[in-house]
XYZ file of C-alpha atoms in Angstrom:
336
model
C -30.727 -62.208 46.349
C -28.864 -58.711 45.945
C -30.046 -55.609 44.159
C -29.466 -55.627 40.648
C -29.163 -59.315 40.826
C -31.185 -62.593 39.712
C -31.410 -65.850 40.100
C -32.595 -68.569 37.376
C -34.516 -71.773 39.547
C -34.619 -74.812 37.903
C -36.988 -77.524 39.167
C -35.950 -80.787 38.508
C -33.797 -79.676 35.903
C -36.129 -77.107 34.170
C -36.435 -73.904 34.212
C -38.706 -72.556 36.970
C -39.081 -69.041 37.920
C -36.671 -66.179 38.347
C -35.562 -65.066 41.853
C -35.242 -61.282 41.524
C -33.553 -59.014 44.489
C -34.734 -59.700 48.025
C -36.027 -62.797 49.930
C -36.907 -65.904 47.723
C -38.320 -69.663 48.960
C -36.612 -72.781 47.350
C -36.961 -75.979 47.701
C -34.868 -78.570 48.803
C -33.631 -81.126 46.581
C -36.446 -79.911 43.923
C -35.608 -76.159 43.289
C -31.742 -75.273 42.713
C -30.472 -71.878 40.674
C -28.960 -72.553 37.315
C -25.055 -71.644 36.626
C -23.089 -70.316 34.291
C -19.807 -70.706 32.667
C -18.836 -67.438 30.972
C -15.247 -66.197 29.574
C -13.788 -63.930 32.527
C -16.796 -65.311 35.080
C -16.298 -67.917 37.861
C -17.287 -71.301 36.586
C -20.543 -72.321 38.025
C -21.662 -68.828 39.041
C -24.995 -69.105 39.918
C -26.189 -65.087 40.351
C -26.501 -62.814 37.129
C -25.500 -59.485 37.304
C -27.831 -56.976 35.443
C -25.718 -53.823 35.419
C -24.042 -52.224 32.509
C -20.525 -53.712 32.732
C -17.447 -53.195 30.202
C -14.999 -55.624 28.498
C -11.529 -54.581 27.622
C -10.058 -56.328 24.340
C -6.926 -56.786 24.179
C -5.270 -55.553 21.210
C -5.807 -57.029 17.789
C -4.449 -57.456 14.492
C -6.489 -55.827 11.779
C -5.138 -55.438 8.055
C -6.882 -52.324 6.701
C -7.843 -51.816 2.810
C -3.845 -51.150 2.025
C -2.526 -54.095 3.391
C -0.908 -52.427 6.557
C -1.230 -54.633 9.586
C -2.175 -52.782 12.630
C -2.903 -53.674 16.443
C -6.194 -52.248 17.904
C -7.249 -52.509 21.301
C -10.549 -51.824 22.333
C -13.421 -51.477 25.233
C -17.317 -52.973 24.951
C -19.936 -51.911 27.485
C -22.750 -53.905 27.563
C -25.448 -55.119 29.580
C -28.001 -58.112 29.868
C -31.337 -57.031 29.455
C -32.984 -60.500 29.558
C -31.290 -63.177 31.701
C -33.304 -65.785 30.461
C -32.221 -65.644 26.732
C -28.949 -65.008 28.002
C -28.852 -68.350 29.744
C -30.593 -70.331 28.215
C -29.919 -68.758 23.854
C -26.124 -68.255 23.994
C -24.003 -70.585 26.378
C -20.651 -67.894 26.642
C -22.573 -64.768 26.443
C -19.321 -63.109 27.133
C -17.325 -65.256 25.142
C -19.569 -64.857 21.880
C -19.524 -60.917 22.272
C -15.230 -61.130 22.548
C -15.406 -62.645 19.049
C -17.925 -60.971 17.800
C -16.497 -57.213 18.609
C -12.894 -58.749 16.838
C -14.680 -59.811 13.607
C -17.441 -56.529 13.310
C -13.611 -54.065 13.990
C -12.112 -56.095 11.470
C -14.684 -55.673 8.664
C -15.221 -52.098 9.706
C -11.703 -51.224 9.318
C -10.702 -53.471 6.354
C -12.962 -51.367 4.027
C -10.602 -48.499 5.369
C -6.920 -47.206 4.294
C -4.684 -46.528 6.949
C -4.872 -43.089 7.109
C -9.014 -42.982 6.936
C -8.588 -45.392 10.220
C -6.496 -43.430 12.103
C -8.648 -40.406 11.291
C -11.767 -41.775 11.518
C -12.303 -43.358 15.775
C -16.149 -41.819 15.555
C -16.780 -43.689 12.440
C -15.602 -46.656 13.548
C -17.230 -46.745 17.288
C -20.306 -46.119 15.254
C -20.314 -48.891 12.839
C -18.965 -51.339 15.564
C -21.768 -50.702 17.914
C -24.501 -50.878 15.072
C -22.803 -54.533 14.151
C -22.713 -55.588 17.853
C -26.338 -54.285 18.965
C -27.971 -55.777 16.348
C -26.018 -59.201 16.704
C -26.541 -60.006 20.267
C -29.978 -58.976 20.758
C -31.604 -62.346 20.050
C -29.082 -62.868 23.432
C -30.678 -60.899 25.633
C -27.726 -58.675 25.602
C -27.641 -54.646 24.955
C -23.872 -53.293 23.616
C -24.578 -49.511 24.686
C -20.556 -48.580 23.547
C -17.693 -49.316 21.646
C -14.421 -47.322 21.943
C -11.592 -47.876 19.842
C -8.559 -47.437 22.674
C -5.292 -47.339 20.046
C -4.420 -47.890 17.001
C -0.979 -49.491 16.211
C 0.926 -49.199 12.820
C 3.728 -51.617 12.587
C 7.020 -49.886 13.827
C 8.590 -49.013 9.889
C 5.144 -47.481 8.883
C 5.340 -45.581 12.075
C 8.740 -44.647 11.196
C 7.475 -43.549 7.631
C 4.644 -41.920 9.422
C 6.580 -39.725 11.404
C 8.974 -38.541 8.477
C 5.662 -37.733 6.744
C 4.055 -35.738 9.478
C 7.587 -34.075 9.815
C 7.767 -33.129 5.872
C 4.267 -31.924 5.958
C 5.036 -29.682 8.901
C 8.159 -28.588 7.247
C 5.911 -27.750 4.151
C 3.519 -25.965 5.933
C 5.932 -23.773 7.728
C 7.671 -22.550 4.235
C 4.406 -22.348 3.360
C 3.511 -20.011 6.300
C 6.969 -18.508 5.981
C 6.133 -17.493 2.394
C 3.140 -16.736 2.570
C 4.529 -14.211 5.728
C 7.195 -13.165 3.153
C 4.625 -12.487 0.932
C 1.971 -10.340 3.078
C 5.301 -8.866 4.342
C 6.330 -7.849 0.800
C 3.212 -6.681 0.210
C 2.993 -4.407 2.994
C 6.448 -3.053 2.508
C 5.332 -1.785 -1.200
C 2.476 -0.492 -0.081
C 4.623 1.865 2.632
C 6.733 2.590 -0.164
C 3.881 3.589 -2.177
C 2.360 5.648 0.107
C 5.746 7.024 0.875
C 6.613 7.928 -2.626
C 2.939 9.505 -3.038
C 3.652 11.507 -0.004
C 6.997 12.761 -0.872
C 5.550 13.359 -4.835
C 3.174 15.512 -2.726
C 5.238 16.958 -0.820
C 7.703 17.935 -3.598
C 4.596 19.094 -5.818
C 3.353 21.366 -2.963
C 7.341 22.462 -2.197
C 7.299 23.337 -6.408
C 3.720 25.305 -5.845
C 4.591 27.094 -3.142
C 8.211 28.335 -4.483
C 6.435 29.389 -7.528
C 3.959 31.002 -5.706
C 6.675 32.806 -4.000
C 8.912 33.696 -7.435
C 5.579 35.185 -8.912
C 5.064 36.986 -6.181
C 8.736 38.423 -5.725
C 8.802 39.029 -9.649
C 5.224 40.641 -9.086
C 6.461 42.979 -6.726
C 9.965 43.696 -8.396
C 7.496 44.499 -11.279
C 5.323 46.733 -9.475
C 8.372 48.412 -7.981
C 10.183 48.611 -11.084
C 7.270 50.207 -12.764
C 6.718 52.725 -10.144
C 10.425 53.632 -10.235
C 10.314 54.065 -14.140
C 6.909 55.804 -13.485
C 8.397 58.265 -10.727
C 11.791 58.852 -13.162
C 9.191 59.570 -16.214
C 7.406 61.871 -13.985
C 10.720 63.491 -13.119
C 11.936 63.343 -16.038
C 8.497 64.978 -17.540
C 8.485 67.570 -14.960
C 12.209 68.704 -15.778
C 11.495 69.092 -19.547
C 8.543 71.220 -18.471
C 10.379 73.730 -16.600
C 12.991 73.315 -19.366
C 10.397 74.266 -21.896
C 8.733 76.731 -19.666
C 12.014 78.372 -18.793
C 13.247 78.249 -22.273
C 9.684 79.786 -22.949
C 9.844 82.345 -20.876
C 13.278 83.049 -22.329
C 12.147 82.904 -25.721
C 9.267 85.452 -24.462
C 12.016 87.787 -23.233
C 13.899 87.601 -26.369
C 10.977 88.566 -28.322
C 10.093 91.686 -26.180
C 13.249 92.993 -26.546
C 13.786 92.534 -30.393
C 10.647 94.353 -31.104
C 11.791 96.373 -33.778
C 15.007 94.921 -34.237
C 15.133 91.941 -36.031
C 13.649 88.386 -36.586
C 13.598 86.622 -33.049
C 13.494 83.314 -35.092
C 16.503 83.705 -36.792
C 18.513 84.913 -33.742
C 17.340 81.630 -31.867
C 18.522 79.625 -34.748
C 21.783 81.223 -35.186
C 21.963 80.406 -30.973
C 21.132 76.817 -31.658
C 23.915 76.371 -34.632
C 26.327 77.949 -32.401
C 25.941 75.692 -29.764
C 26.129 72.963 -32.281
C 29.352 73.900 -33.650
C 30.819 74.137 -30.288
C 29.703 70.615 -29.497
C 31.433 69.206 -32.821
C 34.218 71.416 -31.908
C 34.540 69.852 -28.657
C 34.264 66.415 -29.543
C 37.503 64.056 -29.712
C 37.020 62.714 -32.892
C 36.178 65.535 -35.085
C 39.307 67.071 -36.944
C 37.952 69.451 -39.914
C 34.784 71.460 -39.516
C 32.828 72.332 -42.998
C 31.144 75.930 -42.611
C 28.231 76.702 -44.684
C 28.362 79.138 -47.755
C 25.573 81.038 -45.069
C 28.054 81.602 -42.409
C 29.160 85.449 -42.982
C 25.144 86.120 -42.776
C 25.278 83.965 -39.530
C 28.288 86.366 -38.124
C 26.641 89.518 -39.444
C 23.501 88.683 -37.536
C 25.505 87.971 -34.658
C 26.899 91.423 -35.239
C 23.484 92.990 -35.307
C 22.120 91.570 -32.049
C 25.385 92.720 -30.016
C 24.322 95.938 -31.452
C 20.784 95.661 -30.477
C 21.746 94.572 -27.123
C 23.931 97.377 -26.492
C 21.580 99.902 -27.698
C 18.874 98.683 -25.405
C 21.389 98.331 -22.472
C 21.270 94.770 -22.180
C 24.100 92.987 -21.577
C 26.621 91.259 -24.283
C 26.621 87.969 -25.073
C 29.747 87.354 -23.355
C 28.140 88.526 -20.037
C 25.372 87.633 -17.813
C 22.514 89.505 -17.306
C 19.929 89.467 -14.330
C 17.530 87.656 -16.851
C 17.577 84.475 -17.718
C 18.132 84.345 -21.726
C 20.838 82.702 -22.864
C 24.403 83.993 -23.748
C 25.495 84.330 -26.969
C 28.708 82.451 -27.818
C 31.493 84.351 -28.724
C 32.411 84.132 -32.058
C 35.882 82.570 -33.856
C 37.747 81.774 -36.606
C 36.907 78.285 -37.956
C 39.255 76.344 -40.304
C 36.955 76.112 -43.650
């Protein structure tokens, strides 16, 4: 007998022994091996082959809990674990398991909706081999896998199918696309955000630093200004003081020399209205000069310090002297 291979002797017609791999004894006319007529096995087979072997289904029609008909196709691998049962408890071991794995798929799947089906192959192996184990165990007979191969829509729900799966994908690229469209959005305002903020910045740091600047320039213009007005005040200050100290010193002169002559005051007054009277004189705009009832007192002083002068051998008032008091103007008839 061959490895992985028995033999079921039956003497006179009843079951004997089993003849397991290696040499066995029959005999003659009394012992003979039992055969077997199996779907897909030679008729009157006498040897039973105990490894794991697979049976391919051909594809099936299954309605599923919609009421689409499909065709499903699928593989069983199984293996006999006791010959004897398998012999002797089912008599188309291979026959039974055909219908059984077409019934169990089509009770599994009715209980489905087409699209649960075609998304669901690990389910379905699952259930089928639960179904299948449990139902041919009392055989002898071990289903270790069940694969669901295809699964065939009829051609119009295929058709449908397709136009679905191409509508989703349409949807889900405009969906991508907008979404896209929106992160790119997005993005863009946020550069223009941070642009803006930057330039804002930048302007508001430009507007700082040309005030900065002005105040400073009108700072400095300020500070030069002021120490031009200051150095024009000091000038200014420093030329009425030798004004005033010259006109002192004049005035000083003067005095020493009228000692005994006169009021110094009153000559330095009649100077001063002199020099006043010119000025109106002179001006463009003045046509008639009004002399005071005072004036031949004014002109008799006059009179009197040419007198003095000459006496004391100072010069007149119509010439200049090596000091530095000031000439007397000469006097003239005024229209009253």
């Amino acid at each position: 007998v061959p490895q992985a291979t028995v033999l079921l002797i039956e003497r006179l017609g009843r079951f004997s022994r089993v003849a397991t791999s290696g040499l066995n004894i029959i005999i003659p006319f009394l012992d003979k091996p039992r055969g077997v007529f199996w779907t897909n096995v030679r008729p009157g087979l006498t040897s039973i082959d105990l490894r794991e072997q697979y049976l391919d289904l051909p594809p099936q029609p299954v309605i599923t809990r919609d009421n689409v008909t499909i065709h499903v196709d699928s593989v069983v691998y199984w293996q006999i674990t006791d010959p004897i049962r398998a012999v002797y408890e089912m008599n188309d071991v291979v026959g039974g398991l055909v219908q059984m794995t077409i019934t169990g798929m089509r009770a599994v799947m009715g209980e489905m909706d087409l699209d649960h089906t075609l998304s669901s192959r690990d389910q379905i192996n699952s259930k089928l081999r639960l179904i299948l184990d449990e139902a041919t165990d009392k055989w002898g007979v071990k289903v270790t896998r069940v694969d669901v191969k295809n699964i065939n829509p009829p051609e119009d729900v295929r058709l449908t199918m397709e136009k679905q799966m191409t509508a989703e994908r349409n949807r889900r690229a405009l969906v991508l696309q907008a979404e896209g469209d929106k992160q790119a959005a997005i993005t863009r305002a946020e550069g223009e955000k941070q642009a803006s903020v930057t330039r804002s910045e930048g302007e508001k740091q430009s507007a700082i630093l040309q005030a900065e600047g002005a105040a400073q320039a009108r700072l400095r213009s300020a500070e030069a200004e002021a120490e031009a007005i200051a150095r024009v005040a000091e000038g200014t200050a420093q030329a009425r003081l030798r004004n005033a100290q010259a006109e002192a010193e004049a005035i000083g002169r003067i005095s020493q020399k009228m000692i005994g002559h006169g009021n110094p005051a009153q000559y330095l007054i009649t100077a001063r209205y002199i020099e006043s009277l010119k000025e109106m004189t002179n001006s463009k705009n003045s046509k008639v000069i009004f002399m005071p009832i005072e004036t031949s007192s004014l002109l008799s002083g006059v009179g009197a310090i040419k007198e003095l002068l000459s006496e004391t051998g100072g010069p007149s008032p119509t010439q200049d002297g090596d000091d530095n008091s000031p000439p007397l103007p000469r006097p003239r008839q005024l229209p009253t």
